[in-house]
C-alpha positions as YAML, in Angstrom:
chain: A
units: angstrom
residues:
- id: 1
  name: MET
  ca: [0.06, 0.12, -0.15]
- id: 2
  name: ARG
  ca: [1.33, 3.39, -0.92]
- id: 3
  name: LEU
  ca: [0.73, 6.59, 1.05]
- id: 4
  name: PRO
  ca: [0.34, 10.04, -0.61]
- id: 5
  name: VAL
  ca: [3.37, 11.93, 0.36]
- id: 6
  name: GLN
  ca: [1.21, 14.28, 2.26]
- id: 7
  name: GLN
  ca: [0.21, 11.46, 4.58]
- id: 8
  name: LEU
  ca: [3.59, 9.98, 5.15]
- id: 9
  name: LEU
  ca: [4.96, 13.38, 5.93]
- id: 10
  name: ILE
  ca: [2.35, 13.66, 8.67]
- id: 11
  name: VAL
  ca: [3.06, 10.10, 9.76]
- id: 12
  name: LEU
  ca: [6.81, 11.16, 9.98]
- id: 13
  name: ALA
  ca: [6.12, 14.21, 11.82]
- id: 14
  name: LEU
  ca: [4.11, 12.51, 14.57]
- id: 15
  name: ALA
  ca: [6.74, 9.77, 14.97]
- id: 16
  name: GLY
  ca: [9.29, 12.67, 15.81]
- id: 17
  name: CYS
  ca: [6.97, 13.86, 18.67]
- id: 18
  name: THR
  ca: [7.89, 12.96, 22.32]
- id: 19
  name: SER
  ca: [5.03, 12.40, 24.54]
- id: 20
  name: ALA
  ca: [4.56, 10.82, 27.81]
- id: 21
  name: THR
  ca: [1.99, 7.58, 28.26]
- id: 22
  name: GLY
  ca: [0.15, 6.67, 31.25]
- id: 23
  name: ALA
  ca: [1.39, 3.98, 33.66]
- id: 24
  name: ASN
  ca: [0.28, 1.32, 31.18]
- id: 25
  name: GLY
  ca: [3.26, 1.97, 28.84]
- id: 26
  name: LEU
  ca: [6.14, 3.86, 28.59]
- id: 27
  name: GLY
  ca: [6.82, 6.67, 26.08]
- id: 28
  name: ILE
  ca: [10.81, 7.25, 25.38]
- id: 29
  name: VAL
  ca: [12.19, 10.69, 25.88]
- id: 30
  name: PRO
  ca: [15.83, 11.14, 24.22]
- id: 31
  name: VAL
  ca: [18.32, 12.75, 26.63]
- id: 32
  name: PRO
  ca: [18.72, 15.61, 26.09]
- id: 33
  name: GLY
  ca: [15.37, 16.16, 25.41]
- id: 34
  name: SER
  ca: [11.79, 17.49, 26.91]
- id: 35
  name: VAL
  ca: [8.63, 15.93, 27.56]
- id: 36
  name: ARG
  ca: [5.31, 16.92, 28.57]
- id: 37
  name: MET
  ca: [3.88, 15.04, 31.55]
- id: 38
  name: ARG
  ca: [0.59, 14.74, 33.43]
- id: 39
  name: VAL
  ca: [0.34, 13.47, 37.06]
- id: 40
  name: GLY
  ca: [0.68, 9.51, 36.86]
- id: 41
  name: ASP
  ca: [2.90, 9.48, 33.77]
- id: 42
  name: THR
  ca: [5.79, 7.68, 33.20]
- id: 43
  name: VAL
  ca: [8.53, 7.96, 30.68]
- id: 44
  name: ARG
  ca: [11.67, 6.09, 30.03]
- id: 45
  name: LEU
  ca: [14.99, 8.21, 29.45]
- id: 46
  name: GLY
  ca: [16.61, 7.42, 26.49]
- id: 47
  name: SER
  ca: [18.43, 4.07, 26.06]
- id: 48
  name: VAL
  ca: [19.15, 4.11, 29.79]
- id: 49
  name: ALA
  ca: [17.31, 1.86, 32.47]
- id: 50
  name: ARG
  ca: [15.96, 4.76, 34.14]
- id: 51
  name: THR
  ca: [12.14, 6.09, 34.41]
- id: 52
  name: LEU
  ca: [10.81, 9.31, 35.52]
- id: 53
  name: THR
  ca: [7.06, 9.54, 36.90]
- id: 54
  name: PHE
  ca: [5.30, 12.64, 37.69]
- id: 55
  name: SER
  ca: [4.10, 11.72, 40.91]
- id: 56
  name: SER
  ca: [2.24, 14.96, 42.27]
- id: 57
  name: VAL
  ca: [1.86, 18.60, 42.50]
- id: 58
  name: ARG
  ca: [3.10, 19.71, 46.07]
- id: 59
  name: SER
  ca: [2.24, 23.16, 46.01]
- id: 60
  name: ASP
  ca: [1.27, 25.66, 43.34]
- id: 61
  name: SER
  ca: [1.88, 29.67, 44.19]
- id: 62
  name: ARG
  ca: [2.07, 31.33, 40.90]
- id: 63
  name: CYS
  ca: [0.22, 34.41, 40.46]
- id: 64
  name: PRO
  ca: [-2.87, 33.89, 38.84]
- id: 65
  name: VAL
  ca: [-3.27, 35.75, 35.41]
- id: 66
  name: ASP
  ca: [-6.29, 38.16, 36.08]
- id: 67
  name: VAL
  ca: [-4.42, 39.22, 39.28]
- id: 68
  name: THR
  ca: [-1.33, 41.73, 39.62]
- id: 69
  name: CYS
  ca: [1.16, 40.08, 42.04]
- id: 70
  name: ILE
  ca: [4.29, 41.46, 43.56]
- id: 71
  name: GLN
  ca: [5.99, 37.82, 42.97]
- id: 72
  name: ALA
  ca: [5.63, 35.44, 40.08]
- id: 73
  name: GLY
  ca: [5.08, 32.57, 42.57]
- id: 74
  name: GLU
  ca: [6.38, 29.01, 41.98]
- id: 75
  name: THR
  ca: [5.37, 25.41, 41.71]
- id: 76
  name: SER
  ca: [6.89, 22.67, 43.93]
- id: 77
  name: LEU
  ca: [6.43, 19.39, 41.88]
- id: 78
  name: GLU
  ca: [7.21, 15.85, 42.92]
- id: 79
  name: PHE
  ca: [8.90, 13.16, 40.60]
- id: 80
  name: VAL
  ca: [10.25, 9.44, 41.10]
- id: 81
  name: LEU
  ca: [13.36, 8.69, 39.27]
- id: 82
  name: ASP
  ca: [13.99, 4.70, 39.00]
- id: 83
  name: ASN
  ca: [15.76, 2.10, 37.31]
- id: 84
  name: PRO
  ca: [13.15, -0.66, 37.34]
- id: 85
  name: LEU
  ca: [15.38, -2.39, 34.33]
- id: 86
  name: SER
  ca: [18.62, -2.71, 36.33]
- id: 87
  name: ALA
  ca: [20.20, -5.71, 37.45]
- id: 88
  name: GLN
  ca: [19.34, -6.91, 40.91]
- id: 89
  name: PRO
  ca: [20.09, -5.84, 43.50]
- id: 90
  name: ARG
  ca: [18.01, -3.17, 42.16]
- id: 91
  name: PRO
  ca: [18.96, 0.43, 43.43]
- id: 92
  name: PRO
  ca: [16.03, 2.29, 45.27]
- id: 93
  name: ALA
  ca: [13.95, 4.88, 43.39]
- id: 94
  name: MET
  ca: [14.65, 8.56, 44.26]
- id: 95
  name: GLN
  ca: [12.23, 11.49, 45.24]
- id: 96
  name: VAL
  ca: [13.08, 14.30, 43.14]
- id: 97
  name: ILE
  ca: [11.52, 17.58, 44.10]
- id: 98
  name: LEU
  ca: [11.35, 20.41, 41.46]
- id: 99
  name: ASN
  ca: [10.41, 24.00, 42.57]
- id: 100
  name: GLY
  ca: [9.72, 26.89, 40.14]
- id: 101
  name: VAL
  ca: [12.22, 26.31, 37.16]
- id: 102
  name: LYS
  ca: [15.49, 25.73, 39.37]
- id: 103
  name: PRO
  ca: [17.31, 22.75, 37.71]
- id: 104
  name: ASP
  ca: [17.93, 19.90, 39.94]
- id: 105
  name: THR
  ca: [20.79, 17.26, 39.29]
- id: 106
  name: VAL
  ca: [20.23, 13.86, 40.33]
- id: 107
  name: ALA
  ca: [21.77, 10.51, 39.38]
- id: 108
  name: GLY
  ca: [23.91, 11.86, 36.39]
- id: 109
  name: LEU
  ca: [20.89, 14.16, 34.97]
- id: 110
  name: VAL
  ca: [19.77, 17.65, 35.09]
- id: 111
  name: LEU
  ca: [16.21, 17.97, 35.39]
- id: 112
  name: ARG
  ca: [14.16, 21.37, 34.89]
- id: 113
  name: VAL
  ca: [10.60, 22.00, 34.62]
- id: 114
  name: THR
  ca: [10.19, 24.77, 31.52]
- id: 115
  name: ARG
  ca: [6.46, 25.14, 31.61]
- id: 116
  name: VAL
  ca: [3.33, 24.41, 33.92]
- id: 117
  name: GLU
  ca: [-0.09, 24.38, 32.45]
- id: 118
  name: PRO
  ca: [-2.80, 25.62, 32.87]
- id: 119
  name: ALA
  ca: [-2.39, 29.26, 33.93]
- id: 120
  name: ARG
  ca: [-3.98, 29.86, 37.52]
- id: 121
  name: HIS
  ca: [-6.89, 32.14, 37.73]
- id: 122
  name: ALA
  ca: [-8.11, 33.93, 40.80]
- id: 123
  name: GLY
  ca: [-10.74, 31.82, 43.00]
- id: 124
  name: LYS
  ca: [-10.13, 28.91, 40.73]
- id: 125
  name: GLU
  ca: [-8.70, 25.69, 41.98]
- id: 126
  name: ILE
  ca: [-6.66, 23.26, 39.49]
- id: 127
  name: ALA
  ca: [-7.26, 19.54, 40.02]
- id: 128
  name: ALA
  ca: [-4.28, 17.45, 40.22]
- id: 129
  name: GLY
  ca: [-5.39, 15.63, 36.65]
- id: 130
  name: GLU
  ca: [-5.43, 19.15, 34.98]
- id: 131
  name: TYR
  ca: [-2.08, 19.65, 35.02]
- id: 132
  name: VAL
  ca: [0.81, 19.45, 32.22]
- id: 133
  name: VAL
  ca: [4.31, 20.10, 33.23]
- id: 134
  name: THR
  ca: [7.14, 20.21, 30.47]
- id: 135
  name: VAL
  ca: [10.45, 18.95, 31.72]
- id: 136
  name: ALA
  ca: [13.73, 19.12, 30.11]
- id: 137
  name: ILE
  ca: [16.15, 16.27, 30.72]
- id: 138
  name: ALA
  ca: [19.88, 16.52, 30.16]
- id: 139
  name: GLY
  ca: [23.04, 14.76, 30.98]
- id: 140
  name: GLN
  ca: [25.32, 16.03, 33.86]
- id: 141
  name: TYR
  ca: [28.54, 17.54, 32.08]
- id: 142
  name: ALA
  ca: [31.67, 17.78, 34.04]
- id: 143
  name: PRO
  ca: [33.04, 21.39, 34.60]
- id: 144
  name: ASP
  ca: [36.06, 22.56, 32.76]
...
């Protein structure tokens, strides 16, 4: 079966997209790379035997978009970095808390939240299942 060129280009474009999947299946994120995740999503990091799970939103003090604030505020997000495919004895999973846009270095990786959605609005709570975060993932580089 032959696909028209336009359909083939769409298929190739979608194949290059990185997205997280739920706990029932793992998406693979290249390192360095970035991924959009919802609470409960787990992704495999590149070809390494590590997974990253977005566990919870611990706090969200971002300034609502319909309010004027003195400070922008920040989020505190909890992730779990695990090695489920490693040989026995398996190393323990590591809890990672990312606050705001500050990067954290753990197990040879640099993790940084680059975007948190949806935006906050005054008087409206955001349910945990509504959060979508973008996480940038890079290898740790030795200083010169």
